[in-house]
Coordinates of C-alpha atoms in Angstrom, one line a residue:
Chain J
X1 CA 101.1 124.7 175.6
X2 CA 101.2 125.2 171.9
X3 CA 103.1 123.2 169.5
X4 CA 106.7 122.6 170.2
X5 CA 107.5 122.5 166.5
X6 CA 109.7 125.3 165.4
X7 CA 108.6 127.5 162.6
X8 CA 111.8 129.2 161.8
X9 CA 114.5 126.9 160.5
X10 CA 116.5 125.9 163.5
X11 CA 119.9 125.3 162.0
X12 CA 121.6 124.4 165.2
X13 CA 123.0 120.9 165.0
X14 CA 121.8 118.7 167.8
X15 CA 122.7 115.2 168.8
X16 CA 120.0 112.6 169.5
X17 CA 119.8 108.9 170.2
X18 CA 118.3 106.8 167.5
X19 CA 116.8 103.4 168.2
X20 CA 116.6 100.7 165.5
X21 CA 114.8 97.4 165.3
X22 CA 116.8 94.7 163.6
X23 CA 116.2 91.0 163.0
X24 CA 116.8 89.2 166.3
X25 CA 120.2 87.5 166.2
X26 CA 121.7 90.1 163.9
X27 CA 122.2 92.9 166.5
X28 CA 125.9 92.7 166.2
X29 CA 126.0 92.8 162.4
X30 CA 123.7 95.8 162.6
X31 CA 126.0 97.5 165.1
X32 CA 128.9 96.8 162.7
X33 CA 127.0 98.4 159.9
X34 CA 126.3 101.5 162.0
X35 CA 130.0 101.7 162.9
X36 CA 130.9 101.4 159.2
X37 CA 128.4 103.8 157.7
X38 CA 127.8 106.3 160.5
X39 CA 131.0 106.0 162.4
X40 CA 129.6 105.6 165.9
X41 CA 129.3 102.8 168.4
X42 CA 125.9 101.3 168.8
X43 CA 124.6 99.8 172.0
X44 CA 122.8 96.6 171.9
X45 CA 119.7 96.7 174.1
X46 CA 118.7 93.9 176.5
X47 CA 115.4 94.0 174.7
X48 CA 116.4 91.8 171.8
X49 CA 116.3 93.0 168.3
X50 CA 117.1 96.6 169.2
X51 CA 120.2 98.8 169.0
X52 CA 120.8 102.4 170.0
X53 CA 123.3 104.9 168.7
X54 CA 123.8 108.7 168.8
X55 CA 123.7 110.8 165.7
X56 CA 124.0 114.5 164.9
X57 CA 121.2 116.1 162.8
X58 CA 123.6 117.0 160.0
X59 CA 124.2 113.3 159.5
X60 CA 120.6 112.1 159.9
X61 CA 120.2 111.2 156.3
X62 CA 122.7 108.4 156.8
X63 CA 120.3 106.3 158.8
X64 CA 118.3 105.6 155.7
X65 CA 121.3 103.9 154.2
X66 CA 121.3 101.3 156.8
X67 CA 120.3 97.9 155.3
X68 CA 120.2 95.8 158.5
X69 CA 117.5 97.9 160.1
X70 CA 113.8 97.2 159.9
X71 CA 112.5 100.3 161.7
X72 CA 114.0 103.5 163.1
X73 CA 112.9 105.9 165.9
X74 CA 114.3 108.9 167.7
X75 CA 114.5 108.5 171.5
X76 CA 112.6 111.1 173.5
X77 CA 113.6 109.6 176.9
X78 CA 115.1 106.5 178.2
X79 CA 114.8 104.9 181.7
X80 CA 117.1 102.0 182.5
X81 CA 115.5 101.2 185.8
X82 CA 112.0 102.7 185.8
X83 CA 110.4 102.1 189.2
X84 CA 106.8 101.2 188.5
X85 CA 104.3 101.9 191.3
X86 CA 102.6 99.1 193.1
X87 CA 99.1 99.4 191.8
X88 CA 97.9 99.6 188.3
X89 CA 96.0 102.9 189.0
X90 CA 99.1 104.6 190.3
X91 CA 101.3 103.3 187.5
X92 CA 99.0 104.5 184.8
X93 CA 98.6 107.9 186.6
X94 CA 102.3 108.3 186.6
X95 CA 102.6 107.5 182.9
X96 CA 100.0 110.1 182.2
X97 CA 102.0 112.7 184.2
X98 CA 105.1 111.7 182.4
X99 CA 103.7 113.0 179.1
X100 CA 104.0 116.6 180.0
X101 CA 107.5 116.2 181.6
X102 CA 109.3 114.5 178.8
X103 CA 111.9 116.4 176.7
X104 CA 110.0 116.3 173.4
X105 CA 111.6 119.2 171.7
X106 CA 114.7 117.7 170.2
X107 CA 113.0 114.5 169.1
X108 CA 110.3 116.5 167.4
X109 CA 112.8 118.5 165.5
X110 CA 114.4 115.3 164.3
X111 CA 111.0 113.9 163.3
X112 CA 110.4 117.0 161.2
X113 CA 113.9 117.0 159.7
X114 CA 113.4 113.4 158.8
X115 CA 110.1 114.1 157.1
X116 CA 111.7 116.7 154.9
X117 CA 114.5 114.3 154.1
X118 CA 112.1 111.7 152.9
X119 CA 110.2 114.1 150.8
X120 CA 113.4 115.2 149.1
X121 CA 114.2 111.6 148.3
X122 CA 110.8 111.3 146.6
X123 CA 110.1 108.6 149.0
X124 CA 107.7 106.0 147.6
X125 CA 104.5 105.6 149.4
X126 CA 104.1 102.5 151.5
X127 CA 107.8 101.5 151.1
X128 CA 108.3 98.4 149.0
X129 CA 105.8 96.2 150.7
X130 CA 103.0 94.7 148.8
X131 CA 102.5 96.8 145.7
X132 CA 101.9 94.7 142.7
X133 CA 103.1 96.2 139.4
X134 CA 100.2 96.8 137.1
X135 CA 101.8 95.1 134.2
X136 CA 103.2 92.1 136.1
X137 CA 101.8 88.7 136.0
X138 CA 99.9 87.5 139.1
X139 CA 102.1 87.6 142.1
X140 CA 101.2 85.7 145.1
X141 CA 100.5 88.0 148.0
X142 CA 102.9 87.4 150.8
X143 CA 101.2 85.3 153.4
X144 CA 103.4 86.8 156.1
X145 CA 102.3 90.3 155.6
X146 CA 100.0 89.9 158.6
X147 CA 102.9 89.6 161.0
X148 CA 103.9 92.6 162.9
X149 CA 107.4 93.7 161.9
X150 CA 108.0 94.6 165.6
X151 CA 109.6 91.5 167.1
X152 CA 108.3 90.7 170.6
X153 CA 110.8 89.3 173.1
X154 CA 109.7 85.9 174.3
X155 CA 111.9 86.4 177.4
X156 CA 109.8 86.7 180.6
X157 CA 106.5 84.9 180.8
X158 CA 104.3 87.6 179.5
X159 CA 105.5 89.2 176.3
X160 CA 103.0 91.0 174.2
X161 CA 102.8 93.6 171.5
X162 CA 99.7 95.6 171.5
X163 CA 98.9 98.8 169.7
X164 CA 96.2 101.1 170.5
X165 CA 95.6 101.4 166.8
X166 CA 95.4 98.9 164.0
X167 CA 98.9 97.6 163.5
X168 CA 98.6 98.2 159.7
X169 CA 100.5 101.4 159.3
X170 CA 99.4 104.1 156.9
X171 CA 101.5 106.3 154.8
X172 CA 100.8 110.0 155.4
X173 CA 99.9 111.6 152.2
X174 CA 100.1 115.2 153.2
X175 CA 102.1 117.5 151.0
X176 CA 101.4 120.5 153.1
X177 CA 104.4 122.5 154.2
X178 CA 104.2 123.5 157.9
X179 CA 102.8 121.1 160.4
X180 CA 101.1 123.8 162.4
X181 CA 99.2 124.9 159.3
X182 CA 96.9 122.0 160.1
X183 CA 96.2 119.8 163.0
X184 CA 98.8 117.1 163.8
X185 CA 97.4 113.6 163.9
X186 CA 99.1 110.9 166.1
X187 CA 98.9 107.5 167.6
X188 CA 100.7 105.7 170.4
X189 CA 102.0 102.2 170.0
X190 CA 103.1 100.3 173.1
X191 CA 105.3 97.2 173.2
X192 CA 105.4 95.6 176.6
X193 CA 107.5 92.7 177.8
X194 CA 108.0 91.4 181.4
X195 CA 106.1 89.5 184.0
X196 CA 106.1 92.0 186.8
X197 CA 103.9 94.7 185.3
X198 CA 100.5 95.5 186.7
X199 CA 99.1 96.8 183.5
X200 CA 98.7 95.8 179.9
X201 CA 100.2 97.5 176.9
X202 CA 96.8 98.5 175.8
X203 CA 96.1 100.3 179.0
X204 CA 99.5 102.0 179.0
X205 CA 99.0 103.2 175.4
X206 CA 95.6 104.4 176.1
X207 CA 96.4 106.4 179.2
X208 CA 99.8 107.7 178.0
X209 CA 98.2 108.6 174.6
X210 CA 95.4 110.5 176.3
X211 CA 97.9 112.6 178.2
X212 CA 100.0 113.2 175.1
X213 CA 96.9 114.4 173.3
X214 CA 96.0 116.7 176.2
X215 CA 99.5 118.1 176.2
X216 CA 100.0 118.8 172.5
X217 CA 96.4 119.2 171.5
X218 CA 97.0 116.8 168.7
X219 CA 94.3 114.7 167.2
X220 CA 94.4 110.9 167.8
X221 CA 94.0 109.0 164.6
X222 CA 94.6 105.3 164.4
X223 CA 95.3 105.0 160.8
X224 CA 96.1 108.3 159.2
X225 CA 98.7 109.7 161.7
X226 CA 101.6 112.0 161.1
X227 CA 103.4 111.2 164.3
X228 CA 103.7 107.7 165.8
X229 CA 104.8 107.8 169.5
X230 CA 106.4 104.6 170.7
X231 CA 106.2 103.4 174.3
X232 CA 108.6 100.5 174.7
X233 CA 108.6 98.7 178.0
X234 CA 110.9 95.8 178.6
X235 CA 111.0 94.8 182.3
X236 CA 112.5 97.9 183.9
X237 CA 113.6 99.5 180.7
X238 CA 111.3 102.2 179.4
X239 CA 111.9 104.0 176.2
X240 CA 109.7 106.7 174.7
X241 CA 110.4 107.4 171.0
X242 CA 109.0 108.8 167.8
X243 CA 109.0 106.6 164.7
X244 CA 111.1 107.7 161.8
X245 CA 110.0 104.9 159.4
X246 CA 106.7 103.4 158.4
X247 CA 106.2 99.8 159.3
X248 CA 106.7 98.0 156.0
X249 CA 110.2 98.9 154.9
X250 CA 111.9 95.6 155.3
X251 CA 110.8 94.2 151.9
X252 CA 112.4 97.0 150.0
X253 CA 113.7 95.2 147.0
X254 CA 110.9 92.8 146.3
X255 CA 107.9 93.7 144.2
X256 CA 107.1 90.1 143.2
X257 CA 106.6 88.0 146.3
X258 CA 106.5 84.3 146.7
X259 CA 105.1 82.3 149.7
X260 CA 108.3 82.5 151.7
X261 CA 110.1 85.6 150.6
X262 CA 112.7 86.6 153.2
X263 CA 112.8 90.2 154.4
X264 CA 115.7 92.2 153.0
X265 CA 117.1 93.0 156.4
X266 CA 117.5 89.4 157.2
X267 CA 119.1 88.8 153.7
X268 CA 121.5 91.6 154.4
X269 CA 122.5 90.2 157.8
X270 CA 123.2 86.8 156.2
X271 CA 125.3 88.5 153.5
X272 CA 127.4 90.4 156.0
X273 CA 128.1 87.2 157.9
X274 CA 129.8 85.7 154.9
X275 CA 131.8 88.9 154.1
X276 CA 131.7 89.0 150.3
X277 CA 135.0 90.0 148.7
X278 CA 135.7 91.6 145.4
X279 CA 135.1 89.0 142.5
X280 CA 133.6 86.4 144.8
X281 CA 131.2 84.1 142.9
X282 CA 128.1 83.7 145.2
X283 CA 125.5 81.1 144.5
X284 CA 122.0 80.9 145.9
X285 CA 120.9 77.5 144.7
X286 CA 117.4 77.6 146.2
X287 CA 116.7 81.3 145.6
X288 CA 112.9 81.4 145.6
X289 CA 112.1 85.0 144.6
X290 CA 115.7 86.0 144.7
X291 CA 115.7 88.1 147.8
X292 CA 119.1 87.1 149.0
X293 CA 121.1 87.4 145.8
X294 CA 119.3 90.6 144.9
X295 CA 120.2 92.2 148.1
X296 CA 123.8 91.1 147.6
X297 CA 123.9 92.5 144.0
X298 CA 122.8 95.9 145.4
X299 CA 124.7 96.1 148.6
X300 CA 127.8 94.0 148.0
X301 CA 128.1 94.7 144.3
X302 CA 131.7 93.8 143.8
X303 CA 130.7 90.1 143.8
X304 CA 128.8 88.2 141.2
X305 CA 125.6 86.4 142.1
X306 CA 124.0 83.4 140.4
X307 CA 120.4 82.8 141.6
X308 CA 118.9 79.3 140.9
X309 CA 115.8 77.4 141.6
X310 CA 114.0 74.4 140.2
X311 CA 110.6 76.0 140.3
X312 CA 109.3 77.9 137.2
X313 CA 107.5 80.6 139.2
X314 CA 110.5 81.2 141.4
X315 CA 112.9 81.8 138.6
X316 CA 110.4 84.0 136.8
X317 CA 109.7 86.0 139.9
X318 CA 113.5 86.4 140.5
X319 CA 114.0 87.8 137.1
X320 CA 111.0 90.1 137.6
X321 CA 112.4 91.4 140.9
X322 CA 115.8 92.0 139.3
X323 CA 114.2 93.8 136.3
X324 CA 112.1 96.0 138.7
X325 CA 115.2 97.2 140.5
X326 CA 117.1 97.7 137.2
X327 CA 114.3 99.8 135.8
X328 CA 114.2 101.9 138.9
X329 CA 117.9 102.6 138.6
X330 CA 117.6 103.4 135.0
X331 CA 114.8 105.8 135.7
X332 CA 117.1 107.6 138.1
X333 CA 119.7 107.9 135.4
X334 CA 122.3 105.5 136.9
X335 CA 123.7 102.5 135.1
X336 CA 121.1 99.9 135.7
X337 CA 122.8 96.5 135.2
X338 CA 123.2 94.4 138.3
X339 CA 125.9 91.7 138.8
X340 CA 123.3 88.8 139.0
X341 CA 122.1 86.0 136.8
X342 CA 119.3 83.5 137.1
X343 CA 119.3 79.8 136.2
X344 CA 116.7 77.0 136.5
X345 CA 118.4 74.0 138.0
X346 CA 118.2 71.1 140.5
X347 CA 120.2 71.9 143.7
X348 CA 121.1 68.2 144.1
X349 CA 122.6 68.1 140.6
X350 CA 124.1 71.5 139.8
X351 CA 125.2 72.2 136.2
X352 CA 128.2 74.1 137.6
X353 CA 131.9 73.3 137.3
X354 CA 133.6 71.7 140.4
X355 CA 135.3 74.2 142.7
X356 CA 134.2 77.3 140.9
X357 CA 132.1 79.0 143.6
X358 CA 133.3 81.1 146.5
X359 CA 130.2 81.4 148.6
X360 CA 126.9 79.5 148.9
X361 CA 124.1 81.4 150.6
X362 CA 120.6 80.2 150.8
X363 CA 117.3 79.8 152.7
X364 CA 116.8 76.1 152.9
X365 CA 113.3 74.6 152.8
X366 CA 111.9 74.5 156.3
X367 CA 109.5 71.7 156.1
X368 CA 106.7 73.7 157.7
X369 CA 106.7 76.6 155.3
X370 CA 107.8 74.8 152.2
X371 CA 108.7 71.1 151.4
X372 CA 108.3 68.6 154.2
X373 CA 110.3 67.2 157.1
X374 CA 110.6 63.8 155.4
X375 CA 111.9 65.4 152.2
X376 CA 114.5 67.3 154.1
X377 CA 116.1 64.0 155.4
X378 CA 117.0 63.2 151.8
X379 CA 117.4 66.7 150.5
X380 CA 119.8 68.1 153.1
X381 CA 122.7 65.6 152.7
X382 CA 122.4 65.7 148.9
X383 CA 122.4 69.4 148.9
X384 CA 125.4 69.7 151.2
X385 CA 127.3 67.3 149.1
X386 CA 126.6 69.0 145.8
X387 CA 127.3 72.4 147.4
X388 CA 130.6 71.1 148.7
X389 CA 131.5 70.0 145.2
X390 CA 131.0 73.3 143.6
X391 CA 132.5 75.3 146.4
X392 CA 136.2 76.1 146.4
X393 CA 138.1 73.9 148.8
X394 CA 139.9 75.8 151.6
X395 CA 138.5 79.2 151.0
X396 CA 134.9 78.5 150.2
X397 CA 132.0 79.3 152.7
X398 CA 128.4 78.7 153.1
X399 CA 125.7 80.6 155.0
X400 CA 122.6 78.5 155.3
X401 CA 119.3 79.4 156.9
X402 CA 117.0 76.6 158.1
X403 CA 114.4 75.9 160.7
X404 CA 114.9 72.2 160.5
X405 CA 117.8 72.2 162.9
X406 CA 117.8 68.5 163.7
X407 CA 117.9 67.5 160.1
X408 CA 120.5 70.0 159.3
X409 CA 122.8 69.1 162.2
X410 CA 122.7 65.5 161.1
X411 CA 123.5 66.3 157.5
X412 CA 126.4 68.5 158.5
X413 CA 127.9 65.9 160.8
X414 CA 127.7 63.4 157.9
X415 CA 129.7 65.9 155.8
X416 CA 132.5 66.6 158.4
X417 CA 135.2 65.9 155.8
X418 CA 133.8 68.6 153.5
X419 CA 132.2 71.2 155.8
X420 CA 133.2 72.7 159.2
X421 CA 130.7 74.6 161.3
X422 CA 132.0 78.0 162.2
X423 CA 129.1 79.7 164.0
X424 CA 125.3 79.8 164.3
X425 CA 123.0 82.8 164.6
X426 CA 119.6 82.2 166.0
X427 CA 116.9 84.1 164.3
X428 CA 113.2 84.4 164.0
X429 CA 111.6 84.0 160.6
X430 CA 107.8 84.4 160.3
X431 CA 107.4 83.5 164.0
X432 CA 109.5 80.3 163.6
X433 CA 112.8 79.8 165.4
X434 CA 115.5 79.2 162.9
X435 CA 119.3 79.1 162.6
X436 CA 121.7 80.8 160.2
X437 CA 124.8 78.5 160.0
X438 CA 128.1 79.7 158.8
X439 CA 130.2 76.8 157.4
X440 CA 133.7 76.7 156.0
X441 CA 134.6 74.4 153.1
X442 CA 137.5 72.2 154.2
X443 CA 140.6 71.9 152.0
X444 CA 139.6 68.3 151.1
X445 CA 139.2 67.9 147.3
X446 CA 135.9 66.5 146.4
X447 CA 136.0 62.9 145.4
X448 CA 138.5 61.9 147.9
X449 CA 136.6 61.8 151.2
X450 CA 134.4 59.0 152.3
X451 CA 131.4 61.3 152.1
X452 CA 131.3 61.8 148.4
X453 CA 130.4 58.4 147.2
X454 CA 129.2 59.7 143.9
X455 CA 131.5 60.2 140.9
X456 CA 132.7 63.8 140.9
X457 CA 131.5 65.8 137.9
X458 CA 134.3 66.1 135.3
X459 CA 136.6 68.9 136.3
X460 CA 136.8 70.5 132.8
X461 CA 140.3 71.7 132.3
X462 CA 140.5 75.1 133.9
X463 CA 143.6 77.2 133.9
X464 CA 142.6 77.8 137.5
X465 CA 145.5 78.2 139.9
X466 CA 145.3 77.0 143.5
X467 CA 145.8 80.5 144.9
X468 CA 143.9 80.7 148.2
X469 CA 144.1 84.4 148.7
X470 CA 141.2 84.9 151.0
Chain S
X1 CA 122.4 84.7 130.7
X2 CA 125.7 86.5 131.0
X3 CA 129.0 85.1 129.7
X4 CA 130.4 85.0 133.2
X5 CA 127.7 82.5 134.2
X6 CA 128.2 80.6 130.9
X7 CA 131.8 80.2 131.9
X8 CA 130.8 78.2 135.0
X9 CA 128.0 76.2 133.5
X10 CA 128.6 72.6 132.4
X11 CA 126.5 69.7 131.0
X12 CA 125.6 67.2 133.7
X13 CA 123.9 64.7 131.5
X14 CA 124.6 61.1 132.8
X15 CA 127.6 59.6 131.3
X16 CA 129.0 62.8 129.8
X17 CA 132.6 63.5 130.6
X18 CA 133.3 66.3 128.2
X19 CA 130.3 68.6 128.9
X20 CA 132.2 71.8 128.9
X21 CA 132.0 74.4 127.6
X22 CA 128.4 74.4 126.4
X23 CA 127.8 75.7 122.9
X24 CA 125.7 78.8 122.7
X25 CA 123.0 79.2 120.1
X26 CA 121.5 82.7 120.5
X27 CA 118.4 84.1 118.8
X28 CA 118.2 87.2 121.0
X29 CA 121.1 89.0 122.6
X30 CA 121.1 92.2 124.7
X31 CA 123.8 94.5 125.9
X32 CA 123.4 96.3 129.3
X33 CA 125.1 99.0 131.1
X34 CA 126.9 97.7 134.2
X35 CA 129.2 99.7 136.4
X36 CA 132.9 99.0 135.6
X37 CA 135.0 97.8 138.5
X38 CA 138.6 97.1 137.4
X39 CA 139.5 95.3 140.6
X40 CA 136.6 92.9 140.0
X41 CA 137.7 92.1 136.5
X42 CA 141.3 91.7 137.4
X43 CA 140.6 89.2 140.1
X44 CA 138.0 87.3 138.1
X45 CA 140.3 86.6 135.1
X46 CA 142.3 84.0 136.9
X47 CA 139.1 82.2 137.8
X48 CA 137.9 82.0 134.3
X49 CA 138.3 79.5 131.5
X50 CA 139.7 82.1 129.2
X51 CA 139.3 80.4 125.8
X52 CA 135.7 79.5 126.6
X53 CA 135.0 83.2 127.3
X54 CA 136.7 84.4 124.1
X55 CA 134.9 81.8 121.9
X56 CA 131.5 82.6 123.4
X57 CA 132.1 86.4 123.0
X58 CA 133.2 85.8 119.4
X59 CA 130.2 83.7 118.6
X60 CA 127.9 86.5 119.8
X61 CA 129.7 89.1 117.9
X62 CA 131.2 90.8 120.9
X63 CA 134.7 89.6 120.9
X64 CA 136.1 93.2 120.6
X65 CA 139.4 91.7 119.5
X66 CA 140.1 90.0 122.8
X67 CA 143.2 87.8 122.4
X68 CA 143.0 84.0 122.3
X69 CA 145.5 83.9 125.1
X70 CA 146.0 86.2 128.0
X71 CA 148.8 88.7 127.7
X72 CA 151.0 89.3 130.7
X73 CA 150.5 92.5 132.7
X74 CA 146.8 92.8 131.8
X75 CA 146.1 94.2 135.2
X76 CA 147.3 97.6 134.2
X77 CA 145.6 97.7 130.8
X78 CA 142.4 99.5 131.5
X79 CA 141.3 99.3 127.9
X80 CA 141.6 95.5 128.0
X81 CA 139.9 95.2 131.3
X82 CA 136.9 97.3 130.0
X83 CA 136.5 94.9 127.1
X84 CA 136.6 91.9 129.4
X85 CA 134.1 93.6 131.7
X86 CA 131.8 94.1 128.7
X87 CA 132.1 90.5 127.6
X88 CA 131.6 89.1 131.1
X89 CA 128.8 91.2 132.5
X90 CA 127.2 93.4 129.8
X91 CA 126.4 90.9 127.0
X92 CA 123.4 88.8 127.7
X93 CA 121.7 85.9 125.9
X94 CA 118.0 86.4 126.2
X95 CA 116.7 83.7 123.9
X96 CA 118.3 80.7 122.5
X97 CA 119.8 77.5 123.9
X98 CA 122.9 75.9 125.3
X99 CA 124.1 72.6 123.8
X100 CA 126.0 69.9 125.4
X101 CA 129.1 69.4 123.3
X102 CA 129.2 65.6 123.8
X103 CA 125.6 64.5 123.9
X104 CA 124.0 67.2 121.8
X105 CA 121.3 67.7 124.4
X106 CA 119.9 71.3 124.2
X107 CA 119.0 73.4 127.3
X108 CA 116.7 76.2 126.3
X109 CA 117.3 79.8 127.3
X110 CA 114.2 81.9 127.8
X111 CA 113.9 85.5 129.3
X112 CA 117.6 85.2 130.0
X113 CA 117.1 82.1 132.1
X114 CA 118.8 78.8 131.0
X115 CA 116.7 75.8 132.0
X116 CA 119.2 73.2 133.1
X117 CA 116.8 70.7 134.5
X118 CA 117.3 67.2 133.3
X119 CA 114.6 64.6 132.6
X120 CA 114.6 61.5 134.9
X121 CA 116.3 59.3 132.3
X122 CA 119.1 61.7 131.9
X123 CA 120.1 61.9 135.6

């Protein structure tokens, strides 16, 4: 069988299906983004955290503009109701036979096209994951870099993610032109979820991988691979794909990490939820390393962001992260300044005029990752009160991420006169189950509801009108 | 610190009722290049304390003859909007401090970051 990779430029436009992994809970916002930027309808998979959409090869570059996506792959084949054989031996044998029957050709063309696209972009090695700038001050390595970016579905009693290879992905460094000029290296990664399978993901990856190797005469390499073949099995749904992204792309903006830096895809999902408008003033009063406001300043750049934290290291890291992006933009020749500022402050006592903020968006301390449960009992109500004060009555919004759901629910119910819960998105952050809450600021003026027992901060004479045009 | 941020900042020292606007004392100022969005500027102007912006820009030497009071029909005046854009987003105080107009308390600005944390006795 020789290589199925075309030597001559095959300029025929083909349409393929792309699969994307997104933070669980944000499948719908990701589908929205696909509709907005690519103009096609995405299907949300039953396997949580995945969406699928068609794309023609002339538009392939657009997938790299998607900000809600952690990883991308091109679908080779998809089975909605794969009938697994009774015994493990038969099932694995069938998977082996599958390798030579699959329609690899189009997917491989897309893989190759994608590779050339990335080279043209001058794609940075290793994405934006954990590189420390040589001239930066010591940055704390992110403790969550061990986690697999691939989310596993806890549905079904037996969900596991196992790779044949070491999950640490490796950036290929080959600059050689044609793939056939040298031997292709590959690996197979299998995600398996469901309680009726007779085999493990390890076994499936091993046997399927063996057959793929046999068929293509590629070389198996666990760390320095060119092609990553994905075998995703979720109950009766089986998807074979080829990866288009390396694993560590979801921290694209951050070069200076803190202990709890949120991945950019999650930040993007939260921002989309609050629908930033032109000239909205958006505050992150507990910004940590600034991941959320920075993502906003880049992607929703018609608004203005103020990032704040009480911690020295946090505000300095935020400024470093902003500078890093600005320098990158300046190097590319575009105007570098971002609509973002950083202030050091206490979230319970904000030095901000009453009713001057449109949106509050933040990752609230979890208690397990940072702070403590006891502290949250006092912190959350004070926070919500102060946030209500600075937020514009009637039109203001808040999008708050927290794992301490009990504490948060109590605090919100205490603040019913100032905040109204609109919806909740359940997400997974660093393996912890958390909620993203969208709140609307009521029309009640601060200082007149039973909740705000403290004196309102002097409303310095503004010429502000009461226009509620949102 | 950009002047748009300064426009929202206020002193929150205990007992202070006239803590706005904060007086700027700058020892280092920088001017950046930020993409101009006329719609952004237009919609931001009504949200601002205009005189505070003009005073601050003036003090930093970047007033660019902005008027003390808003002229009607500014929405269509692109020249004017560009000047406001520059004052709001492009001028930055890197080093210096902000002073509470009532208590005189100074909040330092370092690396562009104002430190607004209060001591325990000031809260």
